[in-house]
PDB file of C-alpha atoms in Angstrom:
ATOM      1  CA  MET A 786      -5.793 -13.582  -0.933  1.00  0.00           C
ATOM      2  CA  THR A 787      -6.163  -9.820  -1.082  1.00  0.00           C
ATOM      3  CA  ILE A 788      -9.082  -8.203  -2.852  1.00  0.00           C
ATOM      4  CA  LEU A 789      -7.961  -5.172  -4.840  1.00  0.00           C
ATOM      5  CA  VAL A 790     -10.687  -2.512  -5.004  1.00  0.00           C
ATOM      6  CA  CYS A 791     -10.260   0.223  -7.628  1.00  0.00           C
ATOM      7  CA  GLY A 792     -11.918   3.624  -7.682  1.00  0.00           C
ATOM      8  CA  GLU A 793     -12.618   6.819  -5.845  1.00  0.00           C
ATOM      9  CA  ALA A 794     -12.161   7.946  -2.278  1.00  0.00           C
ATOM     10  CA  LEU A 795     -13.920  11.198  -1.504  1.00  0.00           C
ATOM     11  CA  TYR A 796     -16.264  12.946   0.903  1.00  0.00           C
ATOM     12  CA  ASP A 797     -20.047  12.956   0.511  1.00  0.00           C
ATOM     13  CA  LEU A 798     -21.684  16.141   1.785  1.00  0.00           C
ATOM     14  CA  LEU A 799     -24.938  15.449   3.555  1.00  0.00           C
ATOM     15  CA  GLN A 800     -27.383  18.155   4.542  1.00  0.00           C
ATOM     16  CA  THR A 801     -28.137  17.806   8.251  1.00  0.00           C
ATOM     17  CA  SER A 802     -30.332  20.854   8.750  1.00  0.00           C
ATOM     18  CA  SER A 803     -31.481  24.091   7.175  1.00  0.00           C
ATOM     19  CA  GLY A 804     -32.238  27.442   8.715  1.00  0.00           C
ATOM     20  CA  PRO A 805     -35.141  29.800   8.069  1.00  0.00           C
ATOM     21  CA  ASP A 806     -32.701  32.152   6.332  1.00  0.00           C
ATOM     22  CA  GLY A 807     -31.819  29.492   3.778  1.00  0.00           C
ATOM     23  CA  SER A 808     -28.583  28.509   5.441  1.00  0.00           C
ATOM     24  CA  LEU A 809     -27.528  24.846   5.350  1.00  0.00           C
ATOM     25  CA  THR A 810     -25.598  22.705   7.771  1.00  0.00           C
ATOM     26  CA  LEU A 811     -23.566  20.052   6.016  1.00  0.00           C
ATOM     27  CA  GLU A 812     -21.719  16.995   7.285  1.00  0.00           C
ATOM     28  CA  ALA A 813     -18.729  15.636   5.367  1.00  0.00           C
ATOM     29  CA  VAL A 814     -18.760  11.830   5.409  1.00  0.00           C
ATOM     30  CA  PRO A 815     -15.971   9.615   4.001  1.00  0.00           C
ATOM     31  CA  GLY A 816     -17.279   7.910   0.912  1.00  0.00           C
ATOM     32  CA  GLY A 817     -16.940   6.694  -2.577  1.00  0.00           C
ATOM     33  CA  SER A 818     -18.180   3.174  -3.160  1.00  0.00           C
ATOM     34  CA  PRO A 819     -14.717   1.663  -3.650  1.00  0.00           C
ATOM     35  CA  PHE A 820     -13.440   3.280  -0.466  1.00  0.00           C
ATOM     36  CA  ASN A 821     -16.430   1.934   1.446  1.00  0.00           C
ATOM     37  CA  VAL A 822     -16.044  -1.564  -0.072  1.00  0.00           C
ATOM     38  CA  ALA A 823     -12.349  -1.748   0.890  1.00  0.00           C
ATOM     39  CA  MET A 824     -13.170  -0.534   4.402  1.00  0.00           C
ATOM     40  CA  GLY A 825     -16.018  -3.052   4.687  1.00  0.00           C
ATOM     41  CA  ILE A 826     -13.892  -6.018   3.557  1.00  0.00           C
ATOM     42  CA  ALA A 827     -11.187  -5.129   6.025  1.00  0.00           C
ATOM     43  CA  GLY A 828     -13.747  -4.519   8.757  1.00  0.00           C
ATOM     44  CA  LEU A 829     -15.082  -8.019   8.259  1.00  0.00           C
ATOM     45  CA  GLY A 830     -11.606  -9.481   8.650  1.00  0.00           C
ATOM     46  CA  GLY A 831     -10.737  -9.826   4.960  1.00  0.00           C
ATOM     47  CA  ARG A 832      -7.648  -8.582   3.221  1.00  0.00           C
ATOM     48  CA  ALA A 833      -8.308  -5.547   1.036  1.00  0.00           C
ATOM     49  CA  ALA A 834      -6.210  -3.064  -0.909  1.00  0.00           C
ATOM     50  CA  LEU A 835      -7.357   0.187  -2.506  1.00  0.00           C
ATOM     51  CA  LEU A 836      -6.144   1.409  -5.899  1.00  0.00           C
ATOM     52  CA  SER A 837      -7.005   5.095  -5.984  1.00  0.00           C
ATOM     53  CA  GLY A 838      -5.722   8.638  -5.868  1.00  0.00           C
ATOM     54  CA  ILE A 839      -5.861  10.306  -2.456  1.00  0.00           C
ATOM     55  CA  SER A 840      -4.893  13.873  -1.730  1.00  0.00           C
ATOM     56  CA  THR A 841      -2.257  14.972   0.755  1.00  0.00           C
ATOM     57  CA  ASP A 842      -4.623  17.734   1.915  1.00  0.00           C
ATOM     58  CA  THR A 843      -6.357  17.553   5.318  1.00  0.00           C
ATOM     59  CA  LEU A 844      -9.372  15.633   4.041  1.00  0.00           C
ATOM     60  CA  GLY A 845      -7.241  13.243   2.016  1.00  0.00           C
ATOM     61  CA  THR A 846      -5.042  12.605   5.023  1.00  0.00           C
ATOM     62  CA  ARG A 847      -8.120  11.753   7.072  1.00  0.00           C
ATOM     63  CA  LEU A 848      -9.205   9.230   4.409  1.00  0.00           C
ATOM     64  CA  TYR A 849      -5.708   7.733   4.361  1.00  0.00           C
ATOM     65  CA  ASP A 850      -5.584   7.495   8.157  1.00  0.00           C
ATOM     66  CA  GLN A 851      -8.931   5.671   8.202  1.00  0.00           C
ATOM     67  CA  LEU A 852      -7.662   3.131   5.673  1.00  0.00           C
ATOM     68  CA  ILE A 853      -4.530   2.511   7.770  1.00  0.00           C
ATOM     69  CA  ALA A 854      -6.580   2.193  10.975  1.00  0.00           C
ATOM     70  CA  ARG A 855      -8.879  -0.404   9.361  1.00  0.00           C
ATOM     71  CA  GLY A 856      -5.946  -2.363   7.960  1.00  0.00           C
ATOM     72  CA  VAL A 857      -6.519  -1.688   4.253  1.00  0.00           C
ATOM     73  CA  ASP A 858      -3.375  -2.141   2.145  1.00  0.00           C
ATOM     74  CA  THR A 859      -2.407   1.322   0.824  1.00  0.00           C
ATOM     75  CA  ARG A 860       0.544   0.427  -1.398  1.00  0.00           C
ATOM     76  CA  PHE A 861      -1.526   1.087  -4.543  1.00  0.00           C
ATOM     77  CA  LEU A 862      -2.539   4.641  -3.536  1.00  0.00           C
ATOM     78  CA  LEU A 863      -1.258   7.577  -5.494  1.00  0.00           C
ATOM     79  CA  ARG A 864      -0.928  10.571  -3.164  1.00  0.00           C
ATOM     80  CA  SER A 865      -0.970  14.032  -4.744  1.00  0.00           C
ATOM     81  CA  ASP A 866      -1.624  17.646  -3.805  1.00  0.00           C
ATOM     82  CA  ARG A 867      -4.868  17.762  -5.799  1.00  0.00           C
ATOM     83  CA  PRO A 868      -7.833  18.703  -3.551  1.00  0.00           C
ATOM     84  CA  THR A 869     -10.036  15.967  -2.188  1.00  0.00           C
ATOM     85  CA  ALA A 870     -13.253  15.578  -4.143  1.00  0.00           C
ATOM     86  CA  LEU A 871     -16.481  16.528  -2.411  1.00  0.00           C
TER      87      LEU A 871
END
């Protein structure tokens, strides 16, 4: 049985430091609860698929590659040239 997870795949921006001049250092972390759930199921040895839109831009390709590497079924992904959500 495959669990189909539906929803967003995006990047969360986390502040890792701030400078005295007001500058910020941010880290982009793959996220979106559905993305994380699908990755978690597959990481625990379950069968998971993700139903979502994922960009063909650099960040979207990184998300896609992580799903493939973890073994998440990607046949329900809609790839487009829309920018990845942050």
